[in-house]
mmCIF file of C-alpha atoms in Angstrom:
data_model
loop_
_atom_site.group_PDB
_atom_site.id
_atom_site.type_symbol
_atom_site.label_atom_id
_atom_site.label_comp_id
_atom_site.label_asym_id
_atom_site.label_seq_id
_atom_site.Cartn_x
_atom_site.Cartn_y
_atom_site.Cartn_z
ATOM 1 C CA UNK D 15 59.678 -2.290 -16.679
ATOM 2 C CA UNK D 16 60.614 0.970 -14.962
ATOM 3 C CA UNK D 17 64.180 2.049 -14.555
ATOM 4 C CA UNK D 18 64.438 1.444 -10.828
ATOM 5 C CA UNK D 19 63.488 -2.241 -10.964
ATOM 6 C CA UNK D 20 61.507 -4.019 -8.295
ATOM 7 C CA UNK D 21 61.237 -2.834 -4.673
ATOM 8 C CA UNK D 22 64.194 -4.863 -3.409
ATOM 9 C CA UNK D 23 65.004 -6.239 0.017
ATOM 10 C CA UNK D 24 67.860 -3.719 0.319
ATOM 11 C CA UNK D 25 65.519 -0.811 -0.428
ATOM 12 C CA UNK D 26 63.005 -2.094 2.098
ATOM 13 C CA UNK D 27 65.705 -2.377 4.784
ATOM 14 C CA UNK D 28 66.859 1.157 3.953
ATOM 15 C CA UNK D 29 63.274 2.395 4.199
ATOM 16 C CA UNK D 30 62.765 0.656 7.562
ATOM 17 C CA UNK D 31 65.961 2.187 8.895
ATOM 18 C CA UNK D 32 65.183 5.638 7.498
ATOM 19 C CA UNK D 33 61.740 5.700 9.131
ATOM 20 C CA UNK D 34 62.905 4.141 12.393
ATOM 21 C CA UNK D 35 62.602 7.314 14.489
ATOM 22 C CA UNK D 36 59.105 8.025 13.205
ATOM 23 C CA UNK D 37 58.044 4.417 13.633
ATOM 24 C CA UNK D 38 59.342 4.153 17.190
ATOM 25 C CA UNK D 39 57.639 7.425 18.097
ATOM 26 C CA UNK D 40 54.247 6.322 16.757
ATOM 27 C CA UNK D 41 54.367 2.715 17.927
ATOM 28 C CA UNK D 42 55.455 3.506 21.483
ATOM 29 C CA UNK D 43 52.608 6.022 21.849
ATOM 30 C CA UNK D 44 50.120 3.643 20.265
ATOM 31 C CA UNK D 45 51.125 0.836 22.632
ATOM 32 C CA UNK D 46 50.533 3.102 25.639
ATOM 33 C CA UNK D 47 47.158 4.195 24.277
ATOM 34 C CA UNK D 48 45.774 0.653 24.121
ATOM 35 C CA UNK D 49 47.361 -0.845 27.241
ATOM 36 C CA UNK D 50 44.684 -2.360 29.441
ATOM 37 C CA UNK D 51 42.046 -1.833 26.740
ATOM 38 C CA UNK D 52 40.200 -4.699 25.082
ATOM 39 C CA UNK D 53 38.287 -2.763 22.466
ATOM 40 C CA UNK D 54 38.604 0.380 20.397
ATOM 41 C CA UNK D 55 36.457 2.965 22.157
ATOM 42 C CA UNK D 56 36.176 6.752 22.199
ATOM 43 C CA UNK D 57 39.087 7.113 24.598
ATOM 44 C CA UNK D 58 41.398 5.026 22.392
ATOM 45 C CA UNK D 59 40.380 7.047 19.337
ATOM 46 C CA UNK D 60 41.045 10.308 21.194
ATOM 47 C CA UNK D 61 44.531 9.020 22.041
ATOM 48 C CA UNK D 62 45.083 7.949 18.428
ATOM 49 C CA UNK D 63 44.035 11.380 17.193
ATOM 50 C CA UNK D 64 46.639 13.015 19.421
ATOM 51 C CA UNK D 65 49.334 10.533 18.295
ATOM 52 C CA UNK D 66 48.714 11.288 14.609
ATOM 53 C CA UNK D 67 48.634 15.058 15.102
ATOM 54 C CA UNK D 68 51.875 15.044 17.123
ATOM 55 C CA UNK D 69 53.463 12.900 14.385
ATOM 56 C CA UNK D 70 52.795 15.779 11.955
ATOM 57 C CA UNK D 71 50.078 14.040 9.983
ATOM 58 C CA UNK D 72 48.139 17.303 10.281
ATOM 59 C CA UNK D 73 44.783 18.083 11.892
ATOM 60 C CA UNK D 74 42.569 17.834 8.798
ATOM 61 C CA UNK D 75 44.078 14.559 7.623
ATOM 62 C CA UNK D 76 44.012 13.116 11.145
ATOM 63 C CA UNK D 77 40.277 13.867 11.405
ATOM 64 C CA UNK D 78 39.706 12.037 8.105
ATOM 65 C CA UNK D 79 41.615 8.984 9.354
ATOM 66 C CA UNK D 80 39.774 8.937 12.691
ATOM 67 C CA UNK D 81 36.397 9.185 10.942
ATOM 68 C CA UNK D 82 37.292 6.278 8.670
ATOM 69 C CA UNK D 83 38.251 4.177 11.688
ATOM 70 C CA UNK D 84 35.052 5.210 13.504
ATOM 71 C CA UNK D 85 33.055 4.012 10.500
ATOM 72 C CA UNK D 86 34.887 0.674 10.595
ATOM 73 C CA UNK D 87 34.246 0.295 14.320
ATOM 74 C CA UNK D 88 30.545 1.141 13.903
ATOM 75 C CA UNK D 89 30.194 -1.260 10.981
ATOM 76 C CA UNK D 90 31.982 -4.152 12.690
ATOM 77 C CA UNK D 91 30.237 -3.442 16.027
ATOM 78 C CA UNK D 92 33.217 -4.668 18.046
ATOM 79 C CA UNK D 93 36.866 -4.068 17.202
ATOM 80 C CA UNK D 94 39.528 -5.159 19.662
ATOM 81 C CA UNK D 95 42.694 -3.175 20.178
ATOM 82 C CA UNK D 96 44.901 -5.810 18.556
ATOM 83 C CA UNK D 97 43.105 -5.099 15.273
ATOM 84 C CA UNK D 98 43.685 -1.338 15.492
ATOM 85 C CA UNK D 99 47.161 -1.555 13.955
ATOM 86 C CA UNK D 100 45.840 -3.375 10.879
ATOM 87 C CA UNK D 101 42.835 -1.082 10.495
ATOM 88 C CA UNK D 102 45.011 2.024 10.840
ATOM 89 C CA UNK D 103 47.353 0.816 8.083
ATOM 90 C CA UNK D 104 44.465 -0.081 5.771
ATOM 91 C CA UNK D 105 42.691 3.244 6.205
ATOM 92 C CA UNK D 106 45.850 5.318 5.703
ATOM 93 C CA UNK D 107 46.752 3.328 2.575
ATOM 94 C CA UNK D 108 43.202 3.815 1.318
ATOM 95 C CA UNK D 109 43.421 7.544 1.915
ATOM 96 C CA UNK D 110 46.767 7.804 0.120
ATOM 97 C CA UNK D 111 45.438 5.796 -2.815
ATOM 98 C CA UNK D 112 42.605 8.314 -3.165
ATOM 99 C CA UNK D 113 45.223 11.071 -3.085
ATOM 100 C CA UNK D 114 47.067 9.700 -6.129
ATOM 101 C CA UNK D 115 49.986 8.159 -4.214
ATOM 102 C CA UNK D 116 50.285 4.664 -5.644
ATOM 103 C CA UNK D 117 52.257 1.532 -4.849
ATOM 104 C CA UNK D 118 55.226 2.265 -7.091
ATOM 105 C CA UNK D 119 58.037 -0.249 -7.199
ATOM 106 C CA UNK D 120 59.651 1.510 -10.134
ATOM 107 C CA UNK D 121 59.472 4.741 -12.093
ATOM 108 C CA UNK D 122 58.805 4.772 -15.797
ATOM 109 C CA UNK D 123 59.896 7.456 -18.171
ATOM 110 C CA UNK D 124 57.274 8.171 -20.782
ATOM 111 C CA UNK D 125 58.437 6.506 -23.984
ATOM 112 C CA UNK D 126 57.179 9.391 -26.131
ATOM 113 C CA UNK D 127 58.862 12.127 -24.071
ATOM 114 C CA UNK D 128 62.506 12.488 -25.041
ATOM 115 C CA UNK D 129 64.081 14.263 -23.426
ATOM 116 C CA UNK D 130 61.832 14.008 -20.386
ATOM 117 C CA UNK D 131 62.123 17.432 -18.759
ATOM 118 C CA UNK D 132 61.878 17.833 -14.983
ATOM 119 C CA UNK D 133 61.806 21.278 -13.391
ATOM 120 C CA UNK D 134 62.719 21.131 -9.700
ATOM 121 C CA UNK D 135 61.478 23.730 -7.212
ATOM 122 C CA UNK D 136 61.741 24.193 -3.444
ATOM 123 C CA UNK D 137 63.101 26.610 -0.833
ATOM 124 C CA UNK D 138 66.787 26.765 0.023
ATOM 125 C CA UNK D 139 67.988 24.150 2.484
ATOM 126 C CA UNK D 140 65.454 21.407 1.809
ATOM 127 C CA UNK D 141 67.922 19.229 -0.087
ATOM 128 C CA UNK D 142 66.790 20.299 -3.561
ATOM 129 C CA UNK D 143 70.170 20.231 -5.294
ATOM 130 C CA UNK D 144 71.172 17.017 -3.509
ATOM 131 C CA UNK D 145 67.906 15.414 -4.622
ATOM 132 C CA UNK D 146 68.672 16.396 -8.224
ATOM 133 C CA UNK D 147 72.130 14.822 -7.935
ATOM 134 C CA UNK D 148 70.741 11.601 -6.465
ATOM 135 C CA UNK D 149 68.032 11.470 -9.109
ATOM 136 C CA UNK D 150 70.647 11.914 -11.846
ATOM 137 C CA UNK D 151 72.607 9.043 -10.294
ATOM 138 C CA UNK D 152 69.556 6.776 -10.411
ATOM 139 C CA UNK D 153 68.811 7.614 -14.025
ATOM 140 C CA UNK D 154 72.415 7.223 -15.135
ATOM 141 C CA UNK D 155 72.688 3.899 -13.300
ATOM 142 C CA UNK D 156 69.773 2.679 -15.392
ATOM 143 C CA UNK D 157 71.616 3.565 -18.599
ATOM 144 C CA UNK D 158 69.855 6.861 -19.242
ATOM 145 C CA UNK D 159 71.644 9.955 -20.539
ATOM 146 C CA UNK D 160 71.100 12.929 -18.238
ATOM 147 C CA UNK D 161 71.702 16.684 -18.525
ATOM 148 C CA UNK D 162 71.446 19.041 -15.534
ATOM 149 C CA UNK D 163 70.625 22.742 -15.756
ATOM 150 C CA UNK D 164 71.969 25.051 -13.011
ATOM 151 C CA UNK D 165 69.177 27.659 -13.160
ATOM 152 C CA UNK D 166 69.277 28.536 -9.441
ATOM 153 C CA UNK D 167 71.570 31.436 -10.325
ATOM 154 C CA UNK D 168 70.803 33.611 -7.291
ATOM 155 C CA UNK D 169 73.009 31.529 -4.984
ATOM 156 C CA UNK D 170 76.619 30.822 -5.923
ATOM 157 C CA UNK D 171 76.557 27.760 -3.692
ATOM 158 C CA UNK D 172 73.633 26.279 -5.648
ATOM 159 C CA UNK D 173 75.443 26.540 -8.988
ATOM 160 C CA UNK D 174 78.710 25.208 -7.582
ATOM 161 C CA UNK D 175 76.962 22.387 -5.732
ATOM 162 C CA UNK D 176 75.143 21.208 -8.860
ATOM 163 C CA UNK D 177 78.396 21.261 -10.847
ATOM 164 C CA UNK D 178 80.005 19.125 -8.118
ATOM 165 C CA UNK D 179 77.098 16.678 -8.313
ATOM 166 C CA UNK D 180 77.474 16.555 -12.091
ATOM 167 C CA UNK D 181 81.161 15.678 -11.708
ATOM 168 C CA UNK D 182 80.397 13.114 -9.017
ATOM 169 C CA UNK D 183 77.667 11.382 -11.002
ATOM 170 C CA UNK D 184 79.376 11.857 -14.349
ATOM 171 C CA UNK D 185 76.726 13.872 -16.192
ATOM 172 C CA UNK D 186 77.019 17.242 -17.992
ATOM 173 C CA UNK D 187 75.815 20.419 -16.285
ATOM 174 C CA UNK D 188 74.700 23.481 -18.227
ATOM 175 C CA UNK D 189 75.720 26.560 -16.207
ATOM 176 C CA UNK D 190 76.144 30.274 -16.885
ATOM 177 C CA UNK D 191 77.391 31.027 -13.380
ATOM 178 C CA UNK D 192 75.829 33.195 -10.692
ATOM 179 C CA UNK D 193 73.553 36.216 -11.290
ATOM 180 C CA UNK D 194 72.739 35.175 -14.842
ATOM 181 C CA UNK D 195 69.284 34.742 -16.353
ATOM 182 C CA UNK D 196 67.792 31.438 -15.066
ATOM 183 C CA UNK D 197 65.569 31.119 -18.129
ATOM 184 C CA UNK D 198 68.592 31.260 -20.458
ATOM 185 C CA UNK D 199 70.169 28.369 -18.526
ATOM 186 C CA UNK D 200 66.958 26.359 -18.853
ATOM 187 C CA UNK D 201 66.818 27.243 -22.559
ATOM 188 C CA UNK D 202 70.356 25.975 -23.173
ATOM 189 C CA UNK D 203 69.874 22.845 -21.048
ATOM 190 C CA UNK D 204 66.753 21.781 -22.952
ATOM 191 C CA UNK D 205 68.345 22.718 -26.291
ATOM 192 C CA UNK D 206 71.357 20.552 -25.453
ATOM 193 C CA UNK D 207 69.029 17.749 -24.413
ATOM 194 C CA UNK D 208 67.213 17.920 -27.752
ATOM 195 C CA UNK D 209 70.414 18.284 -29.809
ATOM 196 C CA UNK D 210 72.163 15.348 -28.129
ATOM 197 C CA UNK D 211 69.131 13.067 -27.837
ATOM 198 C CA UNK D 212 69.356 12.953 -24.034
ATOM 199 C CA UNK D 213 66.793 10.923 -22.120
ATOM 200 C CA UNK D 214 66.333 13.313 -19.195
ATOM 201 C CA UNK D 215 66.906 17.018 -18.546
ATOM 202 C CA UNK D 216 66.651 18.127 -14.904
ATOM 203 C CA UNK D 217 66.570 21.887 -14.284
ATOM 204 C CA UNK D 218 67.254 23.370 -10.844
ATOM 205 C CA UNK D 219 65.484 26.654 -10.041
ATOM 206 C CA UNK D 220 65.742 29.441 -7.455
ATOM 207 C CA UNK D 221 64.877 28.427 -3.921
ATOM 208 C CA UNK D 222 63.072 31.646 -3.139
ATOM 209 C CA UNK D 223 62.532 35.024 -4.749
ATOM 210 C CA UNK D 224 61.433 38.127 -2.854
ATOM 211 C CA UNK D 225 57.710 37.736 -3.440
ATOM 212 C CA UNK D 226 55.327 35.051 -4.669
ATOM 213 C CA UNK D 227 54.685 37.215 -7.740
ATOM 214 C CA UNK D 228 58.418 37.213 -8.591
ATOM 215 C CA UNK D 229 58.588 33.460 -8.048
ATOM 216 C CA UNK D 230 55.552 32.850 -10.235
ATOM 217 C CA UNK D 231 56.878 35.114 -12.992
ATOM 218 C CA UNK D 232 60.313 33.488 -12.938
ATOM 219 C CA UNK D 233 58.955 29.938 -13.093
ATOM 220 C CA UNK D 234 56.504 30.915 -15.842
ATOM 221 C CA UNK D 235 59.361 32.433 -17.867
ATOM 222 C CA UNK D 236 61.476 29.285 -17.436
ATOM 223 C CA UNK D 237 58.596 27.104 -18.623
ATOM 224 C CA UNK D 238 57.987 29.370 -21.601
ATOM 225 C CA UNK D 239 61.573 29.173 -22.879
ATOM 226 C CA UNK D 240 61.600 25.383 -22.473
ATOM 227 C CA UNK D 241 58.560 25.224 -24.706
ATOM 228 C CA UNK D 242 60.490 26.805 -27.566
ATOM 229 C CA UNK D 243 61.995 23.333 -28.024
ATOM 230 C CA UNK D 244 59.386 21.005 -26.496
ATOM 231 C CA UNK D 245 55.750 22.092 -26.582
ATOM 232 C CA UNK D 246 54.665 20.341 -23.387
ATOM 233 C CA UNK D 247 57.825 20.898 -21.317
ATOM 234 C CA UNK D 248 58.373 20.607 -18.456
ATOM 235 C CA UNK D 249 56.801 17.173 -18.232
ATOM 236 C CA UNK D 250 57.141 17.176 -14.468
ATOM 237 C CA UNK D 251 57.397 19.950 -11.873
ATOM 238 C CA UNK D 252 58.904 18.375 -8.784
ATOM 239 C CA UNK D 253 58.589 20.161 -5.439
ATOM 240 C CA UNK D 254 61.219 19.150 -2.879
ATOM 241 C CA UNK D 255 60.208 19.436 0.794
ATOM 242 C CA UNK D 256 62.192 18.806 3.972
ATOM 243 C CA UNK D 257 60.251 16.222 5.996
ATOM 244 C CA UNK D 258 62.121 17.102 9.190
ATOM 245 C CA UNK D 259 60.453 20.529 9.276
ATOM 246 C CA UNK D 260 57.040 18.989 9.892
ATOM 247 C CA UNK D 261 54.234 21.517 9.564
ATOM 248 C CA UNK D 262 56.554 24.059 7.927
ATOM 249 C CA UNK D 263 56.655 21.733 4.920
ATOM 250 C CA UNK D 264 52.895 22.296 4.544
ATOM 251 C CA UNK D 265 53.469 26.062 4.362
ATOM 252 C CA UNK D 266 56.148 25.608 1.689
ATOM 253 C CA UNK D 267 53.829 23.352 -0.307
ATOM 254 C CA UNK D 268 51.107 26.010 -0.117
ATOM 255 C CA UNK D 269 53.475 28.694 -1.434
ATOM 256 C CA UNK D 270 54.680 26.692 -4.393
ATOM 257 C CA UNK D 271 51.307 25.243 -5.392
ATOM 258 C CA UNK D 272 50.072 28.833 -5.644
ATOM 259 C CA UNK D 273 53.093 29.850 -7.726
ATOM 260 C CA UNK D 274 53.085 26.988 -10.237
ATOM 261 C CA UNK D 275 51.436 23.685 -11.163
ATOM 262 C CA UNK D 276 53.279 21.154 -9.009
ATOM 263 C CA UNK D 277 52.861 17.630 -10.393
ATOM 264 C CA UNK D 278 54.993 15.569 -7.998
ATOM 265 C CA UNK D 279 56.607 15.733 -4.555
ATOM 266 C CA UNK D 280 59.964 14.628 -3.159
ATOM 267 C CA UNK D 281 60.137 14.596 0.640
ATOM 268 C CA UNK D 282 63.670 14.509 2.024
ATOM 269 C CA UNK D 283 65.519 13.992 5.333
ATOM 270 C CA UNK D 284 63.001 11.522 6.774
ATOM 271 C CA UNK D 285 65.824 9.516 8.371
ATOM 272 C CA UNK D 286 66.698 12.304 10.811
ATOM 273 C CA UNK D 287 63.230 12.962 12.169
ATOM 274 C CA UNK D 288 60.268 11.447 14.016
ATOM 275 C CA UNK D 289 57.936 13.473 11.769
ATOM 276 C CA UNK D 290 57.422 10.902 9.000
ATOM 277 C CA UNK D 291 53.673 11.360 9.290
ATOM 278 C CA UNK D 292 54.072 14.586 7.318
ATOM 279 C CA UNK D 293 54.185 12.485 4.124
ATOM 280 C CA UNK D 294 50.623 11.290 4.763
ATOM 281 C CA UNK D 295 49.314 14.787 5.504
ATOM 282 C CA UNK D 296 50.949 16.516 2.541
ATOM 283 C CA UNK D 297 49.751 13.816 0.150
ATOM 284 C CA UNK D 298 46.207 14.228 1.473
ATOM 285 C CA UNK D 299 46.027 18.010 1.700
ATOM 286 C CA UNK D 300 47.486 18.844 -1.705
ATOM 287 C CA UNK D 301 46.317 15.847 -3.768
ATOM 288 C CA UNK D 302 49.759 15.711 -5.392
ATOM 289 C CA UNK D 303 51.491 12.337 -5.674
ATOM 290 C CA UNK D 304 54.577 11.745 -3.536
ATOM 291 C CA UNK D 305 57.119 10.317 -6.005
ATOM 292 C CA UNK D 306 60.359 10.263 -4.015
ATOM 293 C CA UNK D 307 61.415 10.108 -0.398
ATOM 294 C CA UNK D 308 64.884 10.632 1.049
ATOM 295 C CA UNK D 309 65.728 8.138 3.791
ATOM 296 C CA UNK D 310 69.503 8.500 4.121
ATOM 297 C CA UNK D 311 72.747 10.053 2.925
ATOM 298 C CA UNK D 312 73.706 7.505 0.256
ATOM 299 C CA UNK D 313 72.874 8.242 -3.369
ATOM 300 C CA UNK D 314 70.676 5.148 -3.417
ATOM 301 C CA UNK D 315 68.715 6.424 -0.394
ATOM 302 C CA UNK D 316 66.502 8.527 -2.634
ATOM 303 C CA UNK D 317 63.687 6.050 -3.178
ATOM 304 C CA UNK D 318 60.693 5.910 -5.441
ATOM 305 C CA UNK D 319 57.706 6.243 -3.117
ATOM 306 C CA UNK D 320 55.728 3.098 -2.471
ATOM 307 C CA UNK D 321 52.558 3.707 -0.468
ATOM 308 C CA UNK D 322 52.247 0.162 0.830
ATOM 309 C CA UNK D 323 55.888 -0.205 1.844
ATOM 310 C CA UNK D 324 55.952 3.257 3.412
ATOM 311 C CA UNK D 325 52.940 2.605 5.655
ATOM 312 C CA UNK D 326 54.326 -0.826 6.565
ATOM 313 C CA UNK D 327 57.642 0.713 7.666
ATOM 314 C CA UNK D 328 56.012 3.646 9.456
ATOM 315 C CA UNK D 329 53.820 1.368 11.590
ATOM 316 C CA UNK D 330 56.303 -1.473 11.901
ATOM 317 C CA UNK D 331 56.192 -3.310 15.217
ATOM 318 C CA UNK D 332 59.518 -3.382 17.004
#
């Protein structure tokens, strides 16, 4: 069984609460779109298209969803508006399944990867360092030994913040201070992970360098020094995005997917926004699995992403 256990009632309530603004925004608009209508027609679908786009699902992904619903309507000949909610959920879940986002109720560490090395990337201000701290808390709570690497050495605040998180969670942090070589920090963090038999090493990296070329070179160098100890490290490259920025999160994802091979996404700050639809669009456009979502301030509010539960909460009737 994975380290996070089953998707509990408490987690579901936290997810519902965290997506409340997004859910209320979508459901209120959807209710207005179908009022006085008995069947799903072109006008209803036009309204639905606008609702999804304004909820930051994105134009391309919205068109895919609308086409899937049109196919359902054509196949079933007659679809009444009370069925639209169910069909919408089913088609979005189907789309996310195709895009590698699964129904995770837990998160397994690969048994043959020890330490399991995670390199975390993302622009400044998205909640990257906080996400690392919360992730360390989750791992430690499951009995795993964790080491953090403070390789975002271009910002003093980033190094200090990660050290504070290490103290708070109770895990060691490898740090050389500000304006030091990020790759040397990553080197020492992975070395310490190997030497001590740690289960997980999580390495923070610079939020932004001056050009994409610099960013690519820096991340490539960090990966290369990790591989001096573990041939296939990092095992995961986690991109952290701020869900409250809506379409700007797409731009950030584009930048980082060009700079390095992103293997997983963490989308934060969903509790403070009505733009929860961005999770659907990013998953679809980049074909990268969403692994974590942030739905609150508490350390336990970083959740393993569950496609089914997410869609249920996003389109929850009030």
